Coordinates of C-alpha atoms in Angstrom, one line a residue:
M1 CA 167.9 168.4 103.9
R2 CA 165.7 167.7 107.0
C3 CA 164.4 164.5 105.4
R4 CA 167.9 163.2 104.8
T5 CA 168.8 164.0 108.4
A6 CA 165.8 162.1 109.6
A7 CA 166.7 159.1 107.5
V8 CA 170.2 159.0 108.8
L9 CA 169.0 159.3 112.4
L10 CA 166.5 156.5 111.9
L11 CA 168.9 154.1 110.2
A12 CA 171.9 154.9 112.4
P13 CA 171.4 151.9 114.9
F14 CA 171.7 149.4 112.0
F15 CA 175.1 150.6 111.0
L16 CA 176.6 151.0 114.4
H17 CA 178.1 147.6 114.6
A18 CA 179.6 147.8 111.1
A19 CA 180.9 151.3 111.6
E20 CA 182.3 151.1 115.1
Q21 CA 183.8 148.2 116.9
P22 CA 184.6 148.5 120.6
E23 CA 188.3 148.3 121.6
S24 CA 187.4 145.7 124.3
P25 CA 184.4 143.4 124.6
P26 CA 181.9 144.5 127.1
S27 CA 181.4 142.7 130.4
D28 CA 179.1 139.7 130.6
A29 CA 177.1 141.4 133.3
P30 CA 173.7 142.3 132.1
P31 CA 173.5 146.0 131.2
S32 CA 170.7 148.3 132.3
R33 CA 167.6 147.8 130.1
A34 CA 165.8 151.1 130.8
I35 CA 167.0 154.2 128.9
M36 CA 165.7 156.7 131.4
T37 CA 164.7 156.5 135.0
V38 CA 161.2 157.2 136.3
E39 CA 162.1 160.7 137.3
Q40 CA 163.6 161.4 133.9
V41 CA 160.5 160.1 132.1
V42 CA 158.2 162.3 134.2
Q43 CA 160.5 165.3 133.7
L44 CA 160.5 164.8 129.9
L45 CA 156.7 164.6 129.8
D46 CA 156.3 167.7 132.0
E47 CA 158.7 169.7 129.8
T48 CA 156.9 168.6 126.6
V49 CA 153.4 169.4 128.1
D50 CA 154.6 172.8 129.2
W51 CA 155.9 173.5 125.8
Y52 CA 152.7 172.2 124.2
R53 CA 150.7 174.7 126.2
T54 CA 152.5 177.6 124.5
L55 CA 150.0 177.1 121.7
G56 CA 147.5 179.1 123.7
T57 CA 149.9 182.0 123.8
Q58 CA 150.4 181.7 120.1
Q59 CA 146.7 181.7 119.5
Q60 CA 146.3 184.9 121.5
A61 CA 149.1 186.5 119.5
S62 CA 147.7 185.5 116.1
T63 CA 145.9 188.5 114.6
Q64 CA 145.9 187.9 110.9
P65 CA 145.3 185.0 108.4
S66 CA 149.1 184.2 107.9
D67 CA 149.5 184.0 111.7
L68 CA 146.6 181.6 111.9
L69 CA 148.0 179.4 109.2
I70 CA 151.3 179.1 111.0
L71 CA 149.5 178.4 114.2
Y72 CA 147.6 175.6 112.5
A73 CA 150.8 174.1 111.2
N74 CA 152.5 174.4 114.6
R75 CA 149.5 172.8 116.3
Q76 CA 149.7 169.8 114.0
T77 CA 153.4 169.5 114.6
A78 CA 152.9 169.9 118.4
D79 CA 150.3 167.1 118.4
K80 CA 152.7 164.8 116.7
V81 CA 155.5 165.7 119.1
M82 CA 153.2 165.0 122.1
A83 CA 152.2 161.6 120.7
L84 CA 155.9 160.7 120.2
A85 CA 156.7 161.8 123.7
F86 CA 154.1 159.6 125.2
E87 CA 155.3 156.8 122.9
I88 CA 158.8 157.2 124.2
A89 CA 157.5 157.2 127.8
R90 CA 155.5 154.1 127.4
A91 CA 158.3 152.2 125.7
N92 CA 160.7 153.2 128.5
A93 CA 158.1 152.1 131.1
E94 CA 158.1 148.6 129.5
L95 CA 161.8 148.5 129.7
I96 CA 161.6 149.6 133.4
S97 CA 159.1 146.8 134.0
S98 CA 161.3 144.2 132.2
E99 CA 164.4 145.4 134.2
A100 CA 162.5 145.1 137.4
S101 CA 161.5 141.5 136.6
A102 CA 165.1 140.6 135.6
T103 CA 166.5 142.2 138.7
A104 CA 164.0 140.3 140.9
Q105 CA 165.0 137.0 139.3
A106 CA 168.7 137.7 139.7
T107 CA 168.4 138.8 143.3
D108 CA 165.7 136.5 144.8
D109 CA 165.1 136.4 148.5
P110 CA 163.8 133.1 150.2
A111 CA 160.2 134.4 150.2
S112 CA 160.2 135.1 146.5
Q113 CA 161.9 131.8 145.7
Q114 CA 159.2 130.0 147.8
I115 CA 156.4 131.8 145.9
R116 CA 157.9 130.9 142.5
Q117 CA 158.5 127.3 143.7
I118 CA 154.8 127.0 144.7
Q119 CA 153.9 128.6 141.3
L120 CA 155.9 125.9 139.5
E121 CA 154.3 123.1 141.5
L122 CA 150.9 124.5 140.8
D123 CA 151.7 124.6 137.1
A124 CA 152.8 121.0 137.2
Q125 CA 149.7 120.0 139.1
R126 CA 147.6 121.9 136.6
S127 CA 149.2 120.1 133.7
R128 CA 148.8 116.7 135.3
V129 CA 145.1 117.3 136.3
A130 CA 144.3 118.7 132.9
G131 CA 145.9 115.6 131.2
E132 CA 143.9 113.2 133.5
L133 CA 140.7 115.2 132.8
E134 CA 141.2 114.9 129.0
A135 CA 141.8 111.1 129.4
A136 CA 138.7 110.7 131.5
K137 CA 136.6 112.5 128.9
R138 CA 137.9 110.3 126.2
Q139 CA 137.1 107.2 128.3
L140 CA 133.6 108.6 129.0
A141 CA 133.0 109.0 125.3
A142 CA 133.9 105.3 124.6
A143 CA 132.4 103.8 127.8
T144 CA 129.4 101.5 128.0
A145 CA 126.2 102.4 129.7
G146 CA 127.3 100.7 132.9
E147 CA 130.7 102.4 133.1
K148 CA 129.4 106.0 132.5
P149 CA 128.2 106.9 136.0
D150 CA 131.6 106.2 137.5
L151 CA 133.5 108.0 134.7
E152 CA 131.1 111.0 134.9
A153 CA 131.8 111.3 138.7
R154 CA 135.5 111.2 138.0
V155 CA 135.3 113.9 135.3
S156 CA 133.3 116.1 137.7
I157 CA 135.9 115.6 140.5
L158 CA 138.9 116.3 138.2
Q159 CA 137.1 119.5 136.8
R160 CA 136.6 120.9 140.3
E161 CA 140.2 120.0 141.2
L162 CA 141.4 121.9 138.1
D163 CA 139.3 124.9 139.0
L164 CA 140.9 125.0 142.5
I165 CA 144.4 124.8 141.1
N166 CA 143.6 127.6 138.6
A167 CA 142.3 129.8 141.4
R168 CA 145.5 129.2 143.5
R169 CA 147.7 129.8 140.5
N170 CA 146.0 133.1 139.6
Y171 CA 146.3 134.3 143.2
R172 CA 150.0 133.5 143.2
A173 CA 150.5 135.1 139.8
N174 CA 148.8 138.3 141.0
M175 CA 151.1 138.5 144.0
E176 CA 154.2 137.9 141.9
Q177 CA 153.1 140.6 139.4
F178 CA 152.5 143.1 142.3
E179 CA 156.0 142.3 143.7
N180 CA 157.7 142.6 140.3
E181 CA 156.0 145.9 139.4
T182 CA 156.7 147.6 142.7
D183 CA 160.3 148.8 143.6
S184 CA 161.7 149.8 147.0
G185 CA 160.7 153.4 146.5
G186 CA 157.1 152.6 145.9
F187 CA 157.0 153.9 142.4
G188 CA 157.2 151.0 140.0
A189 CA 156.5 150.4 136.3
N190 CA 152.7 150.1 136.9
A191 CA 152.6 153.4 138.7
L192 CA 154.6 155.0 136.0
K193 CA 152.2 153.8 133.3
A194 CA 149.3 155.2 135.4
H195 CA 151.1 158.5 135.7
I196 CA 151.7 158.6 132.0
D197 CA 148.0 158.0 131.3
A198 CA 147.1 160.8 133.8
I199 CA 149.4 163.3 132.0
A200 CA 148.0 162.3 128.7
A201 CA 144.5 163.0 130.0
S202 CA 145.5 166.4 131.2
V203 CA 146.7 167.6 127.8
P204 CA 143.9 169.7 126.2
T205 CA 142.4 168.3 123.1
A206 CA 143.3 170.4 120.1
T207 CA 140.7 169.2 117.5
A208 CA 138.1 171.8 118.2
E209 CA 140.7 174.5 118.6
A210 CA 142.4 173.5 115.3
A211 CA 139.0 173.7 113.5
A212 CA 138.4 177.2 114.9
V213 CA 141.9 178.2 113.8
V214 CA 141.1 177.1 110.2
T215 CA 137.8 178.8 110.2
D216 CA 139.4 182.1 111.4
A217 CA 142.1 181.7 108.8
K218 CA 139.5 181.4 106.0
N219 CA 137.5 184.3 107.4
P220 CA 138.5 187.5 105.5
G221 CA 137.2 189.6 108.3
A222 CA 140.1 188.4 110.5
A223 CA 142.6 190.5 108.6
S224 CA 145.0 192.4 110.7
P225 CA 144.7 196.2 110.8
V226 CA 148.4 196.3 110.0
A227 CA 147.4 195.6 106.4
T228 CA 145.8 199.1 106.2
L229 CA 148.4 201.1 108.2
T230 CA 147.9 204.1 105.9
Q231 CA 144.4 204.5 107.3
F232 CA 145.5 204.5 110.9
G233 CA 145.9 207.5 113.2
I234 CA 148.9 208.1 115.4
W235 CA 147.1 206.7 118.4
D236 CA 146.2 203.4 116.7
L237 CA 149.6 203.2 115.1
T238 CA 151.4 203.6 118.4
G239 CA 149.2 200.8 119.8
A240 CA 150.0 198.6 116.7
V241 CA 153.8 199.2 117.2
F242 CA 153.6 198.1 120.9
R243 CA 151.4 195.1 120.0
L244 CA 153.9 193.9 117.3
S245 CA 156.8 194.4 119.7
N246 CA 155.1 192.3 122.3
K247 CA 154.3 189.7 119.6
I248 CA 158.0 189.5 118.6
R249 CA 159.0 189.0 122.2
T250 CA 156.3 186.2 122.5
I251 CA 157.6 184.4 119.5
D252 CA 161.2 184.6 120.7
S253 CA 160.1 183.2 124.1
I254 CA 158.4 180.3 122.4
D255 CA 161.4 179.7 120.2
R256 CA 163.7 179.5 123.2
R257 CA 161.3 177.0 124.9
T258 CA 161.3 174.9 121.7
A259 CA 165.1 175.0 121.5
E260 CA 165.4 173.9 125.1
L261 CA 163.0 171.0 124.4
E262 CA 164.9 170.1 121.2
E263 CA 168.2 170.0 123.2
T264 CA 166.5 167.7 125.8
F265 CA 165.5 165.3 123.1
K266 CA 169.1 165.3 121.7
Q267 CA 170.5 164.5 125.1
V268 CA 168.0 161.6 125.6
R269 CA 168.9 160.2 122.1
N270 CA 172.4 159.2 123.0
P271 CA 171.7 156.5 125.6
P272 CA 169.4 154.4 123.2
L273 CA 172.2 154.6 120.6
E274 CA 174.6 153.1 123.0
Q275 CA 172.1 150.5 124.1
L276 CA 171.6 149.4 120.5
K277 CA 175.3 149.2 120.0
R278 CA 175.7 146.9 123.1
L279 CA 172.7 144.8 122.0
S280 CA 174.2 144.3 118.5
H281 CA 177.6 143.4 119.9
R282 CA 176.0 140.9 122.3
G283 CA 174.0 139.4 119.5
D284 CA 177.3 138.9 117.5
Q285 CA 178.9 137.2 120.5
L286 CA 175.9 134.8 120.8
A287 CA 176.0 134.0 117.1
N288 CA 179.7 133.0 117.4
Q289 CA 178.7 130.6 120.2
S290 CA 175.8 129.0 118.4
D291 CA 178.0 126.0 117.2
S292 CA 177.6 124.3 120.6
S293 CA 175.8 120.9 120.6
D294 CA 174.7 121.1 124.2
G295 CA 170.9 121.3 124.4
T296 CA 170.8 123.2 127.6
V297 CA 173.3 125.8 126.2
L298 CA 171.3 126.1 123.0
K299 CA 168.1 126.6 125.0
A300 CA 169.7 129.4 127.1
M301 CA 171.1 131.0 123.9
R302 CA 167.6 130.9 122.4
D303 CA 166.1 132.6 125.4
E304 CA 168.8 135.2 125.4
F305 CA 168.3 135.8 121.7
D306 CA 164.6 136.3 122.4
T307 CA 165.4 138.8 125.1
L308 CA 167.9 140.7 122.9
A309 CA 165.3 140.9 120.1
W310 CA 162.7 142.2 122.4
L311 CA 165.1 144.7 124.0
Y312 CA 166.2 145.8 120.5
K313 CA 162.7 146.3 119.5
Q314 CA 161.8 148.3 122.6
T315 CA 164.9 150.5 122.4
S316 CA 164.3 151.1 118.7
S317 CA 160.7 152.2 119.6
I318 CA 162.4 154.9 121.8
L319 CA 165.1 156.0 119.4
T320 CA 162.8 156.3 116.4
P321 CA 160.3 158.7 118.0
L322 CA 163.3 160.7 119.4
S323 CA 164.6 161.1 115.9
K324 CA 161.2 162.0 114.5
A325 CA 160.6 164.5 117.3
G326 CA 164.0 166.2 116.5
V327 CA 162.9 166.6 112.9
L328 CA 159.5 167.9 113.9
L329 CA 160.9 170.4 116.4
D330 CA 163.3 171.7 113.7
Q331 CA 160.3 172.3 111.4
Y332 CA 158.5 173.9 114.3
R333 CA 161.4 176.4 114.8
H334 CA 161.5 177.0 111.1
N335 CA 157.8 178.0 111.2
L336 CA 158.4 180.3 114.2
K337 CA 161.3 181.9 112.3
S338 CA 159.0 182.6 109.3
W339 CA 156.4 184.0 111.7
R340 CA 159.0 186.2 113.4
D341 CA 160.4 187.5 110.1
S342 CA 156.9 188.4 108.9
T343 CA 156.0 190.1 112.2
E344 CA 159.3 192.0 112.2
R345 CA 158.6 193.4 108.7
Q346 CA 155.2 194.5 109.9
Y347 CA 156.7 196.1 113.0
Y348 CA 159.2 198.2 111.0
E349 CA 156.5 199.1 108.5
A350 CA 154.3 200.3 111.3
L351 CA 157.2 202.2 112.9
K352 CA 158.0 203.9 109.6
V353 CA 154.4 204.9 109.1
L354 CA 154.2 206.2 112.7
G355 CA 157.3 208.2 112.2
L356 CA 156.0 209.8 109.0
R357 CA 152.7 210.6 110.7
V358 CA 154.4 212.2 113.6
L359 CA 156.7 214.2 111.3
L360 CA 153.7 215.3 109.3
F361 CA 151.8 216.3 112.4
A362 CA 154.8 218.3 113.7
A363 CA 155.3 220.0 110.3
L364 CA 151.6 221.0 110.0
L365 CA 151.7 222.4 113.5
A366 CA 154.9 224.3 112.7
L367 CA 153.3 225.6 109.5
V368 CA 150.2 226.8 111.4
F369 CA 152.1 228.5 114.2
G370 CA 154.5 230.0 111.7
A371 CA 151.6 231.5 109.7
A372 CA 150.0 232.7 113.0
H373 CA 153.3 234.5 113.8
L374 CA 153.4 236.1 110.4
W375 CA 149.7 237.1 110.8
K376 CA 150.4 238.7 114.2
R377 CA 153.4 240.7 112.8
A378 CA 151.3 241.8 109.8
V379 CA 148.5 243.0 112.1
F380 CA 150.9 245.0 114.3
R381 CA 152.5 246.5 111.2
Y382 CA 149.6 247.3 109.0
V383 CA 146.6 247.7 111.3
H384 CA 147.0 250.8 113.5
D385 CA 143.5 251.1 114.8
V386 CA 143.5 249.5 118.3
R387 CA 139.9 248.3 118.1
R388 CA 140.4 246.7 114.7
R389 CA 143.7 245.2 115.7
A390 CA 142.1 243.5 118.7
R391 CA 139.5 242.0 116.4
M392 CA 142.1 240.7 114.0
L393 CA 144.1 239.2 116.9
L394 CA 141.0 237.5 118.3
L395 CA 140.2 236.1 114.9
R396 CA 143.8 234.9 114.6
R397 CA 143.5 232.9 117.9
I398 CA 140.2 231.3 116.8
V399 CA 141.5 230.3 113.4
I400 CA 144.7 228.9 114.9
W401 CA 143.0 226.7 117.5
C402 CA 140.4 225.5 115.0
L403 CA 143.2 224.4 112.7
V404 CA 145.1 222.8 115.5
V405 CA 142.0 220.8 116.6
A406 CA 141.3 219.8 113.0
I407 CA 144.8 218.7 112.4
A408 CA 145.0 216.7 115.7
A409 CA 141.7 215.1 115.0
S410 CA 142.6 214.0 111.5
T411 CA 146.1 212.8 112.6
F412 CA 145.1 210.9 115.7
A413 CA 141.8 209.5 114.5
T414 CA 141.4 206.4 112.4
E415 CA 137.8 206.6 111.1
L416 CA 137.2 210.2 109.9
G417 CA 133.6 209.3 109.0
S418 CA 132.9 208.1 112.5
L419 CA 134.7 211.1 113.9
A420 CA 132.6 213.5 111.8
T421 CA 129.4 211.7 112.9
F422 CA 130.5 211.8 116.6
A423 CA 131.5 215.5 116.3
G424 CA 128.1 216.3 114.7
L425 CA 126.2 214.6 117.5
I426 CA 128.3 216.3 120.2
T427 CA 127.8 219.7 118.4
A428 CA 124.1 219.3 118.3
G429 CA 124.0 218.4 122.0
L430 CA 126.1 221.3 122.9
A431 CA 124.0 223.7 120.8
V432 CA 120.9 222.6 122.7
A433 CA 122.5 222.5 126.2
M434 CA 124.4 225.8 125.8
Q435 CA 122.1 227.8 123.7
S436 CA 122.3 230.9 125.8
V437 CA 126.1 230.7 125.9
L438 CA 126.4 230.3 122.1
V439 CA 124.0 233.3 121.5
S440 CA 126.2 235.3 123.8
V441 CA 129.3 234.3 121.9
V442 CA 127.7 235.3 118.6
G443 CA 126.6 238.6 120.3
Y444 CA 130.2 239.3 121.1
F445 CA 131.1 239.5 117.4
F446 CA 128.2 242.0 116.9
L447 CA 129.4 244.1 119.8
I448 CA 132.9 244.4 118.4
G449 CA 131.6 245.4 115.0
K450 CA 131.8 248.8 113.3
Y451 CA 129.3 250.4 115.6
G452 CA 130.1 248.1 118.5
I453 CA 131.5 249.0 121.9
R454 CA 134.8 248.9 123.6
V455 CA 136.3 249.5 127.0
G456 CA 135.8 253.1 128.1
D457 CA 132.6 253.7 126.2
R458 CA 129.5 255.1 127.9
V459 CA 126.5 253.0 127.1
Q460 CA 122.9 252.7 128.3
I461 CA 121.3 249.2 128.5
G462 CA 117.7 249.4 129.5
N463 CA 117.6 251.8 132.5
V464 CA 121.2 251.3 133.4
T465 CA 123.8 253.8 132.3
G466 CA 127.5 253.0 132.8
E467 CA 131.0 252.9 131.4
V468 CA 132.3 249.7 129.8
I469 CA 135.1 248.3 131.9
E470 CA 135.3 244.8 130.4
L471 CA 134.1 243.2 127.2
G472 CA 134.3 239.4 127.3
L473 CA 133.4 236.6 124.9
V474 CA 130.2 235.8 126.9
R475 CA 129.4 238.9 128.9
L476 CA 130.3 242.6 129.4
H477 CA 130.7 244.6 132.7
L478 CA 129.7 248.2 133.2
M479 CA 130.6 250.6 136.0
E480 CA 127.2 252.1 136.8
L481 CA 126.9 255.9 136.5
G482 CA 124.2 257.9 138.4
G483 CA 123.2 261.3 139.7
Q484 CA 121.5 264.4 138.2
G485 CA 123.5 266.5 135.9
L486 CA 127.1 265.3 136.0
Q487 CA 126.9 261.5 136.3
T488 CA 129.5 259.9 138.6
P489 CA 130.3 256.2 139.3
T490 CA 128.1 254.6 141.9
G491 CA 130.6 251.9 142.7
R492 CA 128.4 249.1 141.5
V493 CA 129.5 246.8 138.6
V494 CA 126.6 245.6 136.4
A495 CA 127.1 242.4 134.3
F496 CA 125.1 241.8 131.1
A497 CA 125.2 238.8 128.8
N498 CA 126.3 239.6 125.3
S499 CA 123.0 238.2 124.1
V500 CA 121.3 241.5 125.3
I501 CA 122.0 242.9 121.8
F502 CA 119.4 240.5 120.4
G503 CA 116.8 241.5 123.0
A504 CA 113.3 242.5 121.8
S505 CA 113.0 245.3 124.4
G506 CA 115.4 247.6 126.1
G507 CA 118.2 247.7 123.7
L508 CA 121.8 249.1 123.9
F509 CA 122.6 252.8 123.4
K510 CA 126.0 254.3 122.9
Q511 CA 127.5 257.4 121.5
I512 CA 129.3 257.3 118.1
A513 CA 133.0 257.0 118.5
G514 CA 134.5 260.5 119.1
V515 CA 131.1 262.1 119.8
D516 CA 130.1 263.3 123.3
L517 CA 127.0 265.4 122.3
A518 CA 123.5 265.4 123.6
W519 CA 120.4 267.6 123.4
H520 CA 118.7 269.0 126.5
E521 CA 115.3 270.8 126.7
M522 CA 114.1 273.3 129.2
T523 CA 110.5 274.6 129.5
L524 CA 109.6 278.0 131.1
S525 CA 106.5 280.1 131.4
L526 CA 106.6 283.6 129.8
P527 CA 105.1 286.7 131.5
S528 CA 101.6 287.6 130.2
G529 CA 101.4 290.7 128.0
S530 CA 105.1 290.5 127.0
D531 CA 106.4 291.0 123.5
Y532 CA 106.8 287.3 122.8
A533 CA 108.7 287.6 119.6
R534 CA 111.3 290.0 121.1
L535 CA 111.4 287.7 124.2
K536 CA 112.1 284.6 122.1
D537 CA 115.0 286.4 120.4
R538 CA 116.4 287.4 123.8
L539 CA 116.2 283.8 125.0
L540 CA 117.9 282.5 121.9
D541 CA 120.7 285.1 122.3
A542 CA 121.2 284.1 125.9
V543 CA 121.6 280.4 125.0
N544 CA 124.1 281.2 122.2
H545 CA 126.1 283.4 124.6
V546 CA 126.6 280.4 126.9
L547 CA 127.4 277.9 124.1
K548 CA 129.8 280.3 122.4
E549 CA 132.9 278.9 124.2
Y550 CA 131.8 275.3 123.4
R551 CA 131.0 276.0 119.8
D552 CA 134.1 274.6 118.1
D553 CA 133.8 271.3 119.8
I554 CA 130.0 271.1 119.1
V555 CA 130.6 271.8 115.4
R556 CA 133.3 269.1 115.2
Q557 CA 131.0 266.5 116.8
T558 CA 128.1 267.5 114.6
R559 CA 130.2 266.8 111.6
E560 CA 131.1 263.4 113.0
I561 CA 127.4 262.6 113.3
Q562 CA 126.9 263.8 109.8
R563 CA 129.5 261.5 108.4
A564 CA 128.1 258.6 110.3
S565 CA 124.5 259.3 109.2
S566 CA 122.9 258.8 105.8
S567 CA 120.3 261.5 106.4
A568 CA 120.7 265.2 105.9
V569 CA 122.1 266.9 109.0
S570 CA 123.0 270.6 109.3
D571 CA 126.6 271.5 109.6
D572 CA 126.1 273.1 113.0
A573 CA 124.0 272.2 116.0
Q574 CA 122.0 275.4 116.8
P575 CA 119.9 276.0 119.9
Q576 CA 116.2 276.4 119.3
V577 CA 113.4 278.2 121.1
Q578 CA 109.8 277.3 120.4
L579 CA 106.6 279.0 121.8
R580 CA 103.4 277.2 122.6
F581 CA 100.2 277.8 124.4
S582 CA 99.3 276.1 127.6
A583 CA 96.6 276.2 130.3
D584 CA 98.7 278.8 132.2
G585 CA 99.6 281.0 129.3
V586 CA 102.5 280.9 126.8
E587 CA 105.5 278.7 127.4
A588 CA 108.9 278.7 125.7
I589 CA 110.6 275.4 125.0
V590 CA 114.4 275.9 124.8
R591 CA 116.4 273.0 123.2
Y592 CA 120.2 273.2 123.0
P593 CA 123.2 270.9 122.5
V594 CA 125.6 270.0 125.4
Q595 CA 128.7 268.1 125.9
L596 CA 128.1 265.3 128.3
T597 CA 131.2 266.0 130.1
H598 CA 130.1 269.6 130.7
A599 CA 126.3 269.0 130.8
A600 CA 125.7 270.0 134.4
E601 CA 127.7 273.2 134.0
I602 CA 126.0 274.2 130.7
D603 CA 122.5 273.5 132.2
E604 CA 123.3 275.7 135.2
R605 CA 124.6 278.6 133.2
I606 CA 121.8 278.5 130.6
S607 CA 119.2 278.4 133.4
R608 CA 120.7 281.6 135.0
E609 CA 120.8 283.5 131.7
L610 CA 117.2 282.5 130.9
L611 CA 116.0 283.6 134.3
N612 CA 117.7 287.0 133.9
V613 CA 116.1 287.5 130.5
I614 CA 112.6 286.6 131.9
S615 CA 113.0 288.8 135.0
E616 CA 113.8 291.9 132.8
H617 CA 110.4 291.6 131.0
G618 CA 108.0 291.1 133.9
P619 CA 107.7 291.5 137.7
E620 CA 106.4 287.9 138.3
A621 CA 108.9 285.1 138.8
P622 CA 108.9 282.7 135.8
R623 CA 108.4 279.0 136.3
L624 CA 111.5 277.2 134.9
G625 CA 111.1 273.5 134.0
A626 CA 113.9 271.0 134.6
P627 CA 116.2 270.5 131.6
A628 CA 115.5 267.3 129.8

């Protein structure tokens, strides 16, 4: 269809006269020869060059082989359109130059007439002298030896006279050419031709760029990432959607520029059609007048026929490129439409994949948080132990955030292998840089184990005894307890890293949950000469008398220890009295259980009872050692 249109446009001028006849013959006044003015020619070239430079924008937007192939085809078409535009401009410049010469001849001023009159006289002199020079040369060739010196001198004189006439003639011809090619505005046909050449030199050469485009199109590594959308993460998919949207807008902008240039060429095409129509009509008129027998009239008609033929040829050299350019621009827009359709399909495909990825990401997060909510409800419903419940809730938080990070990484990342390698390197670096912190985090899970600690427990770490007031992921805080007997808070808070549990020395001591039992010892010297067996029984009865009111609680705690221990432990914690020799005599070591909350009270009461028993068996005051 486009080829048929081009043929009609190219052959239209030859059928104008047969298809359309003007209602009235045109005026005998000579019509304007130029199709466009100088300003219109420059404007047409500027618009064409600006449109041609959009190829750089197209090359930046080409990201895959199909784009590069379309770019290559558009570049070839654009090169042809540029060549046609310069062809149109140069042909119109010739018409402007011819019109300037015709105008100068029609409106001669006295100075111009005088210059042409001198030029005609010089032409006549040149013809006359050239004829005489040829005749003298022929005479010289046929002259005798005596006649040759005179003839040689004459030939030499005529030759120098001819050279002088040619120099004067060339000078006058140059002056006339300068006058004819320069109009009143100072911008004549010669200047227009120079401007056209300057614009042609400013257009970037596309040979190397076209070769690079072909190389990129053949390179399989130039494939667009859109071809593998399913391997993209949300982040890259979002970037691809925005890039494709910008690409569509770029193609639309280039298509609008092409449509504007195509409309400009259509508007320029009408004047040459009218010009060819007038030239054909004038040729028919001259053909009807060719029956005249007047030699002067026939010579004028012959000159006018020559002028009409030249004008027809120049005008056709403008109309034909205009028609070709219209066809090429139509093909150019067809390529842009194919490119836009392909890019639009990729855009909607990327948008669809992005939507599915976002929905999948939201669904996975909803599933994880829904499972976390069910986990929490199950913990509160089925786990009644506060300590165990706290551990389960902590584990729930850790699992939830690990899953969230994993889902986000797999959804947003494109290269999972690279992500795993990067994560491995980061993990190794963090493990080295944060070794103490990581050991403390691991120690936290040991501290909250079966025999771990919790807030409110009384523990001993090294030489520090205190009550746990906070147990964090990295460290724990104790309220220090001090004093002899009944230990009271000192007001100082002691912080320990959780890694203390892995320490080689010191260690961490705490009572079994529900057990507040300890063993104290007391050493005392027995009076010499006493009945040591009877005195031992009396000391044991005194200790039992004091512990009688604490017996039930002591028995309960003893059973708790028995359940927690794998060794054989008696059902009841009984006080013990052991006799031994020393340098000062016989000593009794009294060992008895106490409740830590009543330790000071029990120690004081037992000390009084033991002193009473010793005082009854001897006059000297016994030495009573501090309870241990």
